[in-house]
PDB file of C-alpha atoms and ligand atoms in Angstrom:
ATOM      1  CA  MET A1328      58.948 116.399  64.610  1.00 51.00           C
ATOM      2  CA  THR A1329      57.611 119.954  64.842  1.00 60.00           C
ATOM      3  CA  LEU A1330      57.469 122.156  61.774  1.00 60.00           C
ATOM      4  CA  PRO A1331      59.971 124.822  63.007  1.00 65.00           C
ATOM      5  CA  PHE A1332      62.432 122.046  63.921  1.00 61.00           C
ATOM      6  CA  LEU A1333      62.042 120.461  60.486  1.00 57.00           C
ATOM      7  CA  VAL A1334      62.563 123.808  58.734  1.00 56.00           C
ATOM      8  CA  LYS A1335      65.668 124.460  60.821  1.00 59.00           C
ATOM      9  CA  THR A1336      67.079 120.987  60.105  1.00 50.00           C
ATOM     10  CA  LEU A1337      66.508 121.350  56.389  1.00 50.00           C
ATOM     11  CA  ALA A1338      68.125 124.807  56.417  1.00 51.00           C
ATOM     12  CA  ILE A1339      71.233 123.411  58.163  1.00 50.00           C
ATOM     13  CA  ARG A1340      71.375 120.562  55.653  1.00 49.00           C
ATOM     14  CA  ALA A1341      71.070 122.963  52.739  1.00 52.00           C
ATOM     15  CA  ARG A1342      73.839 125.150  54.136  1.00 52.00           C
ATOM     16  CA  SER A1343      76.153 122.229  54.913  1.00 53.00           C
ATOM     17  CA  GLY A1344      75.601 120.952  51.359  1.00 59.00           C
ATOM     18  CA  LEU A1345      77.405 124.054  50.136  1.00 86.00           C
ATOM     19  CA  ARG A1346      80.465 123.451  52.278  1.00 94.00           C
ATOM     20  CA  CYS A1347      83.738 122.141  50.896  1.00 95.00           C
ATOM     21  CA  ARG A1348      84.507 118.601  52.079  1.00 94.00           C
ATOM     22  CA  GLY A1349      88.188 119.489  52.407  1.00 94.00           C
ATOM     23  CA  CYS A1350      88.408 122.844  54.203  1.00 95.00           C
ATOM     24  CA  LEU A1351      84.700 123.214  55.182  1.00 94.00           C
ATOM     25  CA  GLY A1352      84.722 126.655  53.560  1.00 94.00           C
ATOM     26  CA  LEU A1353      81.997 127.743  51.144  1.00 93.00           C
ATOM     27  CA  LEU A1354      82.067 126.118  47.724  1.00 93.00           C
ATOM     28  CA  ASP A1355      83.042 128.486  44.924  1.00 89.00           C
ATOM     29  CA  ASP A1356      82.763 128.517  41.111  1.00 91.00           C
ATOM     30  CA  ALA A1357      85.964 126.471  40.778  1.00 92.00           C
ATOM     31  CA  SER A1358      84.677 123.689  43.032  1.00 95.00           C
ATOM     32  CA  GLU A1359      84.349 120.151  41.730  1.00 95.00           C
ATOM     33  CA  ALA A1360      83.038 116.975  43.356  1.00 95.00           C
ATOM     34  CA  GLY A1361      82.426 118.781  46.653  1.00 95.00           C
ATOM     35  CA  LEU A1362      85.914 120.293  46.932  1.00 96.00           C
ATOM     36  CA  CYS A1363      86.514 124.024  46.477  1.00 96.00           C
ATOM     37  CA  GLY A1364      88.966 125.503  43.979  1.00 96.00           C
ATOM     38  CA  GLN A1365      91.458 126.310  46.703  1.00 95.00           C
ATOM     39  CA  CYS A1366      91.502 122.689  47.887  1.00 97.00           C
ATOM     40  CA  TRP A1367      92.044 121.438  44.292  1.00 97.00           C
ATOM     41  CA  GLY A1368      94.893 123.968  44.170  1.00 96.00           C
ATOM     42  CA  GLY A1369      96.604 121.613  46.646  1.00 97.00           C
ATOM     43  CA  LEU A1370      97.817 119.665  43.601  1.00 97.00           C
ATOM     44  CA  GLN A1371     101.181 121.390  43.776  1.00 97.00           C
ATOM     45  CA  PRO A1372     104.293 120.556  41.754  1.00 96.00           C
ATOM     46  CA  LEU A1373     107.441 119.330  43.487  1.00 96.00           C
ATOM     47  CA  PRO A1374     110.380 121.689  44.218  1.00 95.00           C
ATOM     48  CA  GLU A1375     112.101 122.733  41.009  1.00 94.00           C
ATOM     49  CA  LEU A1376     115.596 121.648  42.092  1.00 93.00           C
ATOM     50  CA  ARG A1377     114.664 118.037  42.845  1.00 96.00           C
ATOM     51  CA  CYS A1378     116.856 115.055  42.023  1.00 96.00           C
ATOM     52  CA  PRO A1379     115.994 113.474  38.625  1.00 96.00           C
ATOM     53  CA  HIS A1380     116.078 109.985  40.183  1.00 97.00           C
ATOM     54  CA  CYS A1381     114.516 110.135  43.652  1.00 97.00           C
ATOM     55  CA  ALA A1382     112.502 113.374  43.130  1.00 97.00           C
ATOM     56  CA  LEU A1383     113.740 114.719  46.495  1.00 96.00           C
ATOM     57  CA  GLU A1384     115.712 117.882  47.133  1.00 94.00           C
ATOM     58  CA  HIS A1385     119.262 116.855  48.080  1.00 94.00           C
ATOM     59  CA  ASP A1386     122.860 117.791  47.351  1.00 93.00           C
ATOM     60  CA  PRO A1387     123.451 116.664  43.730  1.00 89.00           C
ATOM     61  CA  GLU A1388     126.992 115.606  44.712  1.00 92.00           C
ATOM     62  CA  GLN A1389     125.576 113.127  47.215  1.00 93.00           C
ATOM     63  CA  PRO A1390     123.985 109.748  46.373  1.00 93.00           C
ATOM     64  CA  CYS A1391     120.187 109.517  46.574  1.00 94.00           C
ATOM     65  CA  PRO A1392     119.017 109.089  50.192  1.00 91.00           C
ATOM     66  CA  GLU A1393     116.723 106.291  49.024  1.00 88.00           C
ATOM     67  CA  PRO A1394     117.754 103.383  46.782  1.00 89.00           C
ATOM     68  CA  VAL A1395     116.600 103.759  43.183  1.00 93.00           C
ATOM     69  CA  ALA A1396     116.825 101.311  40.269  1.00 94.00           C
ATOM     70  CA  TRP A1397     115.609 103.539  37.450  1.00 96.00           C
ATOM     71  CA  ALA A1398     117.029 106.032  34.999  1.00 94.00           C
ATOM     72  CA  HIS A1399     114.407 108.732  35.639  1.00 97.00           C
ATOM     73  CA  GLY A1400     111.986 109.181  38.522  1.00 98.00           C
ATOM     74  CA  ASP A1401     109.422 111.910  39.054  1.00 98.00           C
ATOM     75  CA  ALA A1402     105.947 112.661  40.371  1.00 98.00           C
ATOM     76  CA  LEU A1403     103.266 115.082  39.246  1.00 97.00           C
ATOM     77  CA  TRP A1404     102.368 116.513  42.647  1.00 98.00           C
ATOM     78  CA  ASP A1405     103.448 116.887  46.259  1.00 97.00           C
ATOM     79  CA  TYR A1406     101.346 114.492  48.396  1.00 97.00           C
ATOM     80  CA  HIS A1407     101.286 117.001  51.235  1.00 97.00           C
ATOM     81  CA  GLY A1408     100.540 120.055  49.079  1.00 96.00           C
ATOM     82  CA  GLY A1409      97.677 122.361  50.112  1.00 95.00           C
ATOM     83  CA  ARG A1410      95.885 123.251  53.338  1.00 92.00           C
ATOM     84  CA  PRO A1411      94.537 120.803  54.324  1.00 93.00           C
ATOM     85  CA  PRO A1412      97.017 118.543  52.435  1.00 96.00           C
ATOM     86  CA  LEU A1413      95.103 117.186  49.436  1.00 97.00           C
ATOM     87  CA  GLY A1414      96.858 113.824  48.868  1.00 96.00           C
ATOM     88  CA  PRO A1415      95.990 112.260  52.261  1.00 96.00           C
ATOM     89  CA  LEU A1416      92.383 113.446  51.768  1.00 95.00           C
ATOM     90  CA  LEU A1417      91.908 112.306  48.168  1.00 95.00           C
ATOM     91  CA  LEU A1418      93.608 108.919  47.949  1.00 92.00           C
ATOM     92  CA  PRO A1419      91.893 107.086  50.834  1.00 90.00           C
ATOM     93  CA  GLY A1420      88.588 108.601  49.664  1.00 91.00           C
ATOM     94  CA  ILE A1421      89.097 107.432  46.090  1.00 91.00           C
ATOM     95  CA  LYS A1422      90.177 103.957  47.184  1.00 85.00           C
ATOM     96  CA  SER A1423      87.030 103.597  49.245  1.00 85.00           C
ATOM     97  CA  GLY A1424      84.861 104.411  46.253  1.00 87.00           C
ATOM     98  CA  GLU A1425      84.612 108.222  45.964  1.00 92.00           C
ATOM     99  CA  GLY A1426      83.924 108.254  42.227  1.00 93.00           C
ATOM    100  CA  GLY A1427      83.536 112.027  41.880  1.00 95.00           C
ATOM    101  CA  TRP A1428      87.013 112.664  43.281  1.00 96.00           C
ATOM    102  CA  ARG A1429      88.425 109.896  41.081  1.00 95.00           C
ATOM    103  CA  LYS A1430      87.004 111.416  37.906  1.00 96.00           C
ATOM    104  CA  ALA A1431      88.135 114.919  38.851  1.00 97.00           C
ATOM    105  CA  LEU A1432      91.646 113.647  39.614  1.00 97.00           C
ATOM    106  CA  ILE A1433      91.938 111.601  36.398  1.00 96.00           C
ATOM    107  CA  ARG A1434      90.815 114.661  34.413  1.00 96.00           C
ATOM    108  CA  ARG A1435      93.719 116.600  35.965  1.00 96.00           C
ATOM    109  CA  VAL A1436      96.133 113.775  35.133  1.00 96.00           C
ATOM    110  CA  VAL A1437      95.017 114.037  31.500  1.00 95.00           C
ATOM    111  CA  GLU A1438      95.764 117.771  31.505  1.00 95.00           C
ATOM    112  CA  ALA A1439      98.928 117.879  33.668  1.00 95.00           C
ATOM    113  CA  PRO A1440     102.308 118.624  32.066  1.00 95.00           C
ATOM    114  CA  LEU A1441     104.330 115.391  31.965  1.00 96.00           C
ATOM    115  CA  PRO A1442     108.113 114.996  32.373  1.00 96.00           C
ATOM    116  CA  GLY A1443     109.817 114.676  28.983  1.00 95.00           C
ATOM    117  CA  PHE A1444     111.152 111.184  29.756  1.00 97.00           C
ATOM    118  CA  CYS A1445     107.616 109.723  29.569  1.00 94.00           C
ATOM    119  CA  CYS A1446     107.291 110.333  25.830  1.00 89.00           C
ATOM    120  CA  SER A1447     109.989 107.939  24.619  1.00 93.00           C
ATOM    121  CA  VAL A1448     108.999 104.730  26.416  1.00 97.00           C
ATOM    122  CA  ASP A1449     107.929 101.493  24.698  1.00 97.00           C
ATOM    123  CA  LEU A1450     105.210 100.503  27.124  1.00 96.00           C
ATOM    124  CA  VAL A1451     103.494 101.462  30.367  1.00 97.00           C
ATOM    125  CA  THR A1452     102.812  99.287  33.401  1.00 97.00           C
ATOM    126  CA  SER A1453     101.663  99.889  36.974  1.00 96.00           C
ATOM    127  CA  ALA A1454     102.759  98.874  40.448  1.00 94.00           C
ATOM    128  CA  PRO A1455     100.531  95.864  41.225  1.00 91.00           C
ATOM    129  CA  ALA A1456      97.688  95.603  43.710  1.00 81.00           C
ATOM    130  CA  THR A1457      97.728  92.683  46.157  1.00 69.00           C
ATOM    131  CA  GLY A1458      96.252  89.323  45.177  1.00 63.00           C
ATOM    132  CA  LEU A1459      93.434  89.844  47.669  1.00 63.00           C
ATOM    133  CA  ARG A1460      92.427  93.190  46.188  1.00 61.00           C
ATOM    134  CA  ARG A1461      92.500  91.698  42.688  1.00 59.00           C
ATOM    135  CA  LEU A1462      90.354  88.789  43.842  1.00 61.00           C
ATOM    136  CA  LEU A1463      87.798  91.077  45.471  1.00 63.00           C
ATOM    137  CA  GLY A1464      87.717  93.194  42.327  1.00 58.00           C
ATOM    138  CA  GLY A1465      88.650  96.310  44.263  1.00 63.00           C
ATOM    139  CA  PHE A1466      89.433  99.524  42.499  1.00 74.00           C
ATOM    140  CA  ASP A1467      93.077  99.872  41.451  1.00 88.00           C
ATOM    141  CA  LEU A1468      94.034 103.543  41.139  1.00 91.00           C
ATOM    142  CA  ALA A1469      97.620 102.875  39.978  1.00 93.00           C
ATOM    143  CA  GLU A1470      96.262 100.791  37.108  1.00 94.00           C
ATOM    144  CA  GLU A1471      93.738 103.420  36.062  1.00 94.00           C
ATOM    145  CA  LEU A1472      96.464 106.096  36.137  1.00 95.00           C
ATOM    146  CA  ALA A1473      98.808 103.943  34.055  1.00 97.00           C
ATOM    147  CA  ARG A1474      96.060 103.245  31.507  1.00 97.00           C
ATOM    148  CA  THR A1475      95.211 106.955  31.347  1.00 96.00           C
ATOM    149  CA  LEU A1476      98.851 107.905  30.771  1.00 96.00           C
ATOM    150  CA  ALA A1477      99.328 105.126  28.209  1.00 97.00           C
ATOM    151  CA  ARG A1478      96.330 106.404  26.218  1.00 96.00           C
ATOM    152  CA  ARG A1479      97.639 109.929  26.466  1.00 95.00           C
ATOM    153  CA  MET A1480     101.083 108.932  25.164  1.00 94.00           C
ATOM    154  CA  ASP A1481      99.705 106.419  22.639  1.00 96.00           C
ATOM    155  CA  ARG A1482     101.711 103.547  24.117  1.00 96.00           C
ATOM    156  CA  PRO A1483     100.454 100.101  25.177  1.00 96.00           C
ATOM    157  CA  TRP A1484      99.574  99.436  28.819  1.00 95.00           C
ATOM    158  CA  GLN A1485     100.514  95.965  30.065  1.00 94.00           C
ATOM    159  CA  PRO A1486      99.911  94.403  33.501  1.00 93.00           C
ATOM    160  CA  LEU A1487     103.464  93.045  33.808  1.00 94.00           C
ATOM    161  CA  LEU A1488     103.838  92.757  37.575  1.00 95.00           C
ATOM    162  CA  ARG A1489     102.258  90.558  40.252  1.00 91.00           C
ATOM    163  CA  LYS A1490     102.256  91.052  43.982  1.00 87.00           C
ATOM    164  CA  ALA A1491     102.556  87.847  46.005  1.00 79.00           C
ATOM    165  CA  TRP A1492      99.714  86.669  48.205  1.00 67.00           C
ATOM    166  CA  GLY A1493     100.129  87.715  51.784  1.00 62.00           C
ATOM    167  CA  SER A1494     102.569  90.529  51.045  1.00 59.00           C
ATOM    168  CA  GLY A1495      99.860  92.950  52.149  1.00 57.00           C
ATOM    169  CA  ARG A1496      99.217  96.582  51.444  1.00 62.00           C
ATOM    170  CA  GLN A1497     102.182  98.924  51.857  1.00 61.00           C
ATOM    171  CA  GLY A1498      99.806 101.667  52.974  1.00 62.00           C
ATOM    172  CA  ALA A1499      98.873  99.645  56.055  1.00 62.00           C
ATOM    173  CA  ARG A1500     102.503  99.357  57.297  1.00 68.00           C
ATOM    174  CA  ASN A1501     104.812 101.638  59.161  1.00 70.00           C
ATOM    175  CA  GLU A1502     107.946 102.969  57.512  1.00 68.00           C
ATOM    176  CA  THR A1503     110.365 100.316  58.844  1.00 68.00           C
ATOM    177  CA  GLU A1504     108.058  97.500  57.725  1.00 67.00           C
ATOM    178  CA  ARG A1505     107.696  99.056  54.267  1.00 65.00           C
ATOM    179  CA  ARG A1506     111.426  99.131  53.702  1.00 67.00           C
ATOM    180  CA  ARG A1507     111.601  95.393  54.440  1.00 70.00           C
ATOM    181  CA  LEU A1508     109.391  94.311  51.521  1.00 76.00           C
ATOM    182  CA  PRO A1509     111.230  91.186  50.254  1.00 78.00           C
ATOM    183  CA  ARG A1510     112.404  90.962  46.645  1.00 75.00           C
ATOM    184  CA  LYS A1511     110.185  87.977  45.885  1.00 79.00           C
ATOM    185  CA  ALA A1512     107.064  89.882  46.963  1.00 86.00           C
ATOM    186  CA  ILE A1513     106.878  91.314  43.440  1.00 93.00           C
ATOM    187  CA  THR A1514     107.327  89.141  40.368  1.00 92.00           C
ATOM    188  CA  LEU A1515     107.021  89.497  36.639  1.00 92.00           C
ATOM    189  CA  ALA A1516     103.971  87.921  34.985  1.00 87.00           C
ATOM    190  CA  SER A1517     105.982  87.001  31.877  1.00 81.00           C
ATOM    191  CA  LEU A1518     109.468  87.616  30.510  1.00 84.00           C
ATOM    192  CA  LEU A1519     109.923  90.639  28.254  1.00 88.00           C
ATOM    193  CA  ASP A1520     111.204  89.693  24.829  1.00 85.00           C
ATOM    194  CA  SER A1521     112.117  92.970  23.137  1.00 90.00           C
ATOM    195  CA  GLN A1522     114.145  94.674  25.936  1.00 95.00           C
ATOM    196  CA  PRO A1523     111.642  97.535  26.221  1.00 97.00           C
ATOM    197  CA  VAL A1524     111.983 100.879  27.974  1.00 98.00           C
ATOM    198  CA  VAL A1525     109.185 100.668  30.562  1.00 98.00           C
ATOM    199  CA  LEU A1526     107.317 103.472  32.290  1.00 98.00           C
ATOM    200  CA  LEU A1527     106.328 102.246  35.755  1.00 98.00           C
ATOM    201  CA  VAL A1528     103.360 104.139  37.235  1.00 98.00           C
ATOM    202  CA  ASP A1529     102.138 104.317  40.832  1.00 96.00           C
ATOM    203  CA  ASP A1530      99.728 106.501  42.762  1.00 95.00           C
ATOM    204  CA  VAL A1531     101.858 107.511  45.764  1.00 95.00           C
ATOM    205  CA  TRP A1532     105.638 107.207  46.175  1.00 96.00           C
ATOM    206  CA  THR A1533     106.648 107.190  49.823  1.00 93.00           C
ATOM    207  CA  THR A1534     109.708 105.108  50.757  1.00 91.00           C
ATOM    208  CA  GLY A1535     109.939 103.824  47.188  1.00 92.00           C
ATOM    209  CA  THR A1536     110.410 100.195  48.277  1.00 92.00           C
ATOM    210  CA  THR A1537     107.497  98.909  46.181  1.00 92.00           C
ATOM    211  CA  LEU A1538     108.809 100.815  43.155  1.00 95.00           C
ATOM    212  CA  LEU A1539     112.306  99.471  43.802  1.00 95.00           C
ATOM    213  CA  ARG A1540     111.058  95.861  43.877  1.00 95.00           C
ATOM    214  CA  CYS A1541     108.972  96.480  40.720  1.00 96.00           C
ATOM    215  CA  ALA A1542     111.934  98.000  38.870  1.00 97.00           C
ATOM    216  CA  GLN A1543     114.240  95.155  39.948  1.00 96.00           C
ATOM    217  CA  ALA A1544     111.712  92.583  38.684  1.00 95.00           C
ATOM    218  CA  LEU A1545     111.306  94.424  35.356  1.00 96.00           C
ATOM    219  CA  LYS A1546     115.049  94.641  34.814  1.00 95.00           C
ATOM    220  CA  ALA A1547     115.640  91.018  35.813  1.00 94.00           C
ATOM    221  CA  GLY A1548     112.909  90.087  33.324  1.00 93.00           C
ATOM    222  CA  GLY A1549     114.549  91.885  30.415  1.00 94.00           C
ATOM    223  CA  ALA A1550     113.591  95.569  30.513  1.00 96.00           C
ATOM    224  CA  ARG A1551     116.390  97.689  29.013  1.00 96.00           C
ATOM    225  CA  GLU A1552     115.442 100.676  31.151  1.00 97.00           C
ATOM    226  CA  VAL A1553     112.831 101.541  33.767  1.00 98.00           C
ATOM    227  CA  ARG A1554     111.434 105.042  34.311  1.00 98.00           C
ATOM    228  CA  VAL A1555     109.137 105.911  37.196  1.00 98.00           C
ATOM    229  CA  LEU A1556     106.230 108.312  37.275  1.00 98.00           C
ATOM    230  CA  SER A1557     104.092 108.592  40.383  1.00 98.00           C
ATOM    231  CA  LEU A1558     101.016 110.735  40.804  1.00 97.00           C
ATOM    232  CA  PHE A1559     102.173 111.961  44.213  1.00 97.00           C
ATOM    233  CA  ARG A1560     105.543 112.131  45.967  1.00 97.00           C
ATOM    234  CA  ALA A1561     105.397 112.104  49.771  1.00 94.00           C
ATOM    235  CA  LEU A1562     108.458 114.102  50.799  1.00 77.00           C
TER     236      LEU A1562
HETATM  237 ZN1   ZN B 804      88.098 123.599  50.281  1.00 93.32          ZN
HETATM  238 ZN1   ZN B 805     118.249 111.583  44.485  1.00 93.32          ZN
END
């Protein structure tokens, strides 16, 4: 390798090191974990006039377009907020081990305003990972979010739900397949004795079928009321 070539290569590397991994623009003072401030600004709240159950914008006189089994349902941010959309960039990255993004996101969860219905729950649980992921010890973002929120609200976190072997990852399915998730795919680890109000936490709420099965299992197992908080809502 000649010296001018080496110098040029190093200069390109140095320059590219200052580029945002989201928009490829220059990193600014507000950047964190390789994403610029504008990209982090993609954590955008949902429309103000959303339904208090399904978190979508629809005619309040009409029933929710998606089945819900909870008293309150909301999400902190719009999955497709920002340019480029931040949710589809962050979540696959975090799940494949991007620790810097994970920390930066959790820090924002700690600081984000929460819906009032979160404060008066008895305990917090999370939508379960598949048996295979648990066995392999993979990182479970929904669980970390639920634990973070539980600490913030000073309520216990309990792993109440189990996902059956072979029920697969919802993220790997198309929309029709997701809606077909059978009831028995999600079960309760143990019966609830004190009829608690449960906050059910997930990372991304798309069709809501996983959340529906979780809420049905919690209620069948004795929960007095289920409330849902997701990090992102995919509209
Ligand atoms: Zn950027
Ligand atoms: Zn609705």
